[in-house]
Short mmCIF file of C-alpha atoms in Angstrom, two decimals:
data_model
loop_
_atom_site.label_atom_id
_atom_site.label_comp_id
_atom_site.label_asym_id
_atom_site.label_seq_id
_atom_site.Cartn_x
_atom_site.Cartn_y
_atom_site.Cartn_z
CA MET A 1 42.92 16.71 -17.47
CA SER A 2 41.83 20.47 -17.58
CA LYS A 3 41.08 19.80 -21.47
CA VAL A 4 38.76 16.85 -20.49
CA LYS A 5 37.21 19.05 -17.70
CA ASP A 6 36.86 21.94 -20.21
CA HIS A 7 35.29 19.66 -22.81
CA PHE A 8 32.69 18.21 -20.56
CA ASP A 9 32.01 21.71 -18.94
CA SER A 10 31.32 22.98 -22.51
CA ILE A 11 28.81 19.92 -23.36
CA SER A 12 27.27 19.65 -19.72
CA PHE A 13 24.05 21.81 -20.92
CA HIS A 14 23.19 19.32 -23.71
CA TYR A 15 24.69 16.15 -22.50
CA GLN A 16 21.31 15.13 -21.20
CA GLU A 17 19.90 15.01 -24.56
CA ASN A 18 21.84 11.73 -25.17
CA TYR A 19 18.99 10.03 -23.33
CA GLN A 20 16.33 11.40 -25.25
CA ASP A 21 14.18 8.91 -27.37
CA ALA A 22 15.83 9.90 -30.67
CA LYS A 23 16.69 7.62 -33.74
CA SER A 24 20.50 7.81 -33.13
CA GLY A 25 23.04 5.19 -32.12
CA LYS A 26 24.42 7.53 -29.51
CA CYS A 27 21.03 8.03 -28.03
CA HIS A 28 20.31 4.26 -27.97
CA GLU A 29 23.71 3.44 -26.34
CA PHE A 30 22.92 5.84 -23.37
CA ARG A 31 19.31 4.46 -23.11
CA THR A 32 20.60 0.88 -23.14
CA ARG A 33 23.07 1.81 -20.41
CA LEU A 34 20.51 3.29 -18.59
CA LYS A 35 18.21 0.46 -18.84
CA LEU A 36 20.86 -2.02 -17.93
CA VAL A 37 21.84 -0.54 -14.84
CA THR A 38 18.13 0.09 -13.83
CA GLU A 39 17.46 -3.74 -14.15
CA LEU A 40 20.60 -4.77 -12.53
CA ILE A 41 20.86 -2.53 -9.52
CA GLY A 42 17.35 -3.27 -7.83
CA GLN A 43 18.74 -5.70 -5.33
CA GLN A 44 21.86 -3.69 -4.37
CA THR A 45 22.23 -2.28 -0.84
CA GLY A 46 25.28 -0.74 1.06
CA ASN A 47 27.32 2.10 -0.23
CA LEU A 48 27.26 3.32 -4.03
CA LEU A 49 30.07 5.14 -5.75
CA ASP A 50 29.56 6.77 -9.13
CA CYS A 51 32.99 7.36 -10.48
CA ALA A 52 31.76 9.68 -13.58
CA CYS A 53 28.18 10.66 -13.07
CA GLY A 54 27.66 12.84 -16.13
CA SER A 55 24.28 14.63 -15.89
CA GLY A 56 23.09 12.06 -13.61
CA GLU A 57 20.38 10.00 -15.47
CA ILE A 58 22.06 6.73 -14.37
CA THR A 59 22.96 7.82 -10.91
CA ALA A 60 19.27 8.89 -10.16
CA GLN A 61 17.79 5.78 -11.35
CA ALA A 62 20.29 3.84 -9.49
CA LEU A 63 19.55 5.53 -6.33
CA ILE A 64 15.63 5.25 -6.94
CA LYS A 65 15.83 1.43 -7.67
CA GLY A 66 18.57 0.33 -5.26
CA ARG A 67 18.47 0.40 -1.37
CA PHE A 68 21.58 2.14 -0.69
CA GLN A 69 22.55 3.45 2.70
CA LYS A 70 24.96 6.16 1.07
CA ALA A 71 25.94 7.49 -2.14
CA THR A 72 29.14 9.24 -3.25
CA VAL A 73 28.87 10.81 -6.69
CA LEU A 74 31.97 12.06 -8.54
CA ASP A 75 32.80 13.94 -11.79
CA LEU A 76 35.65 15.90 -13.14
CA SER A 77 33.58 18.44 -14.39
CA PRO A 78 32.08 21.02 -11.84
CA ALA A 79 29.05 21.60 -14.36
CA MET A 80 28.08 17.97 -14.62
CA ILE A 81 28.25 17.72 -10.82
CA GLU A 82 25.71 20.46 -10.58
CA ILE A 83 23.25 18.92 -13.20
CA ALA A 84 23.39 15.63 -11.52
CA LYS A 85 22.78 17.19 -8.12
CA ASN A 86 19.93 19.04 -9.33
CA ARG A 87 18.52 16.07 -11.11
CA ILE A 88 19.04 13.98 -7.94
CA LYS A 89 17.10 16.43 -5.80
CA LYS A 90 14.37 16.73 -8.25
CA ALA A 91 13.85 13.05 -8.24
CA ILE A 92 13.22 13.46 -4.15
CA ILE A 93 15.78 10.54 -3.53
CA THR A 94 16.35 10.14 0.17
CA THR A 95 19.55 8.25 0.20
CA PRO A 96 22.32 10.50 1.77
CA THR A 97 24.46 11.64 -1.14
CA GLN A 98 27.76 13.21 -1.23
CA PHE A 99 28.94 15.14 -4.43
CA LYS A 100 32.47 15.70 -5.31
CA GLN A 101 33.98 17.59 -8.19
CA ILE A 102 37.39 15.60 -8.51
CA ASP A 103 39.31 13.34 -10.98
CA ILE A 104 38.64 9.71 -9.88
CA PHE A 105 42.17 8.99 -10.01
CA LYS A 106 42.94 11.57 -7.37
CA TYR A 107 39.94 10.34 -5.09
CA GLU A 108 41.06 8.96 -1.79
CA VAL A 109 38.65 6.75 0.27
CA ASP A 110 39.26 6.23 4.02
CA PRO A 111 40.63 2.57 4.06
CA LYS A 112 37.75 1.70 6.74
CA PHE A 113 35.10 2.66 4.30
CA GLN A 114 33.57 0.38 1.79
CA PHE A 115 31.45 0.53 -1.27
CA GLU A 116 29.38 -2.36 -2.22
CA THR A 117 28.42 -0.90 -5.53
CA ILE A 118 30.68 1.13 -8.03
CA LEU A 119 29.17 2.61 -11.13
CA CYS A 120 32.08 3.55 -13.77
CA LEU A 121 29.97 4.01 -16.88
CA GLY A 122 30.54 7.61 -17.72
CA LEU A 123 34.08 7.04 -17.38
CA VAL A 124 34.37 3.90 -19.40
CA ALA A 125 32.21 5.04 -22.18
CA HIS A 126 34.49 8.07 -22.78
CA THR A 127 37.75 6.31 -22.84
CA GLY A 128 39.24 4.29 -25.73
#
């Protein structure tokens, strides 16, 4: 996993460029994911888990549009977690949000705790 972490650390500064309004298939795919989540998440409540937040664009929009009581935001890359944390802070989101730099496959949840909404877009988008 350190190769994956190192890769995302190295591209973290430019990762948010994937969401710009540019004429490229990659940007279109990222903006489409953002749009779909924004449209679908509006009625969601409870607790949110984002398994691989990347630079936080989708997480921030989910927190703005949804009505979550708590959010847990994870990413393998410490650089991505910092960028996402800053993005969410700048968006003035009031949902209590916990950030963790961790491999989702090693993340353990208290069995009494429940997530009503789980985003796994950043992880799924980068797997074959």
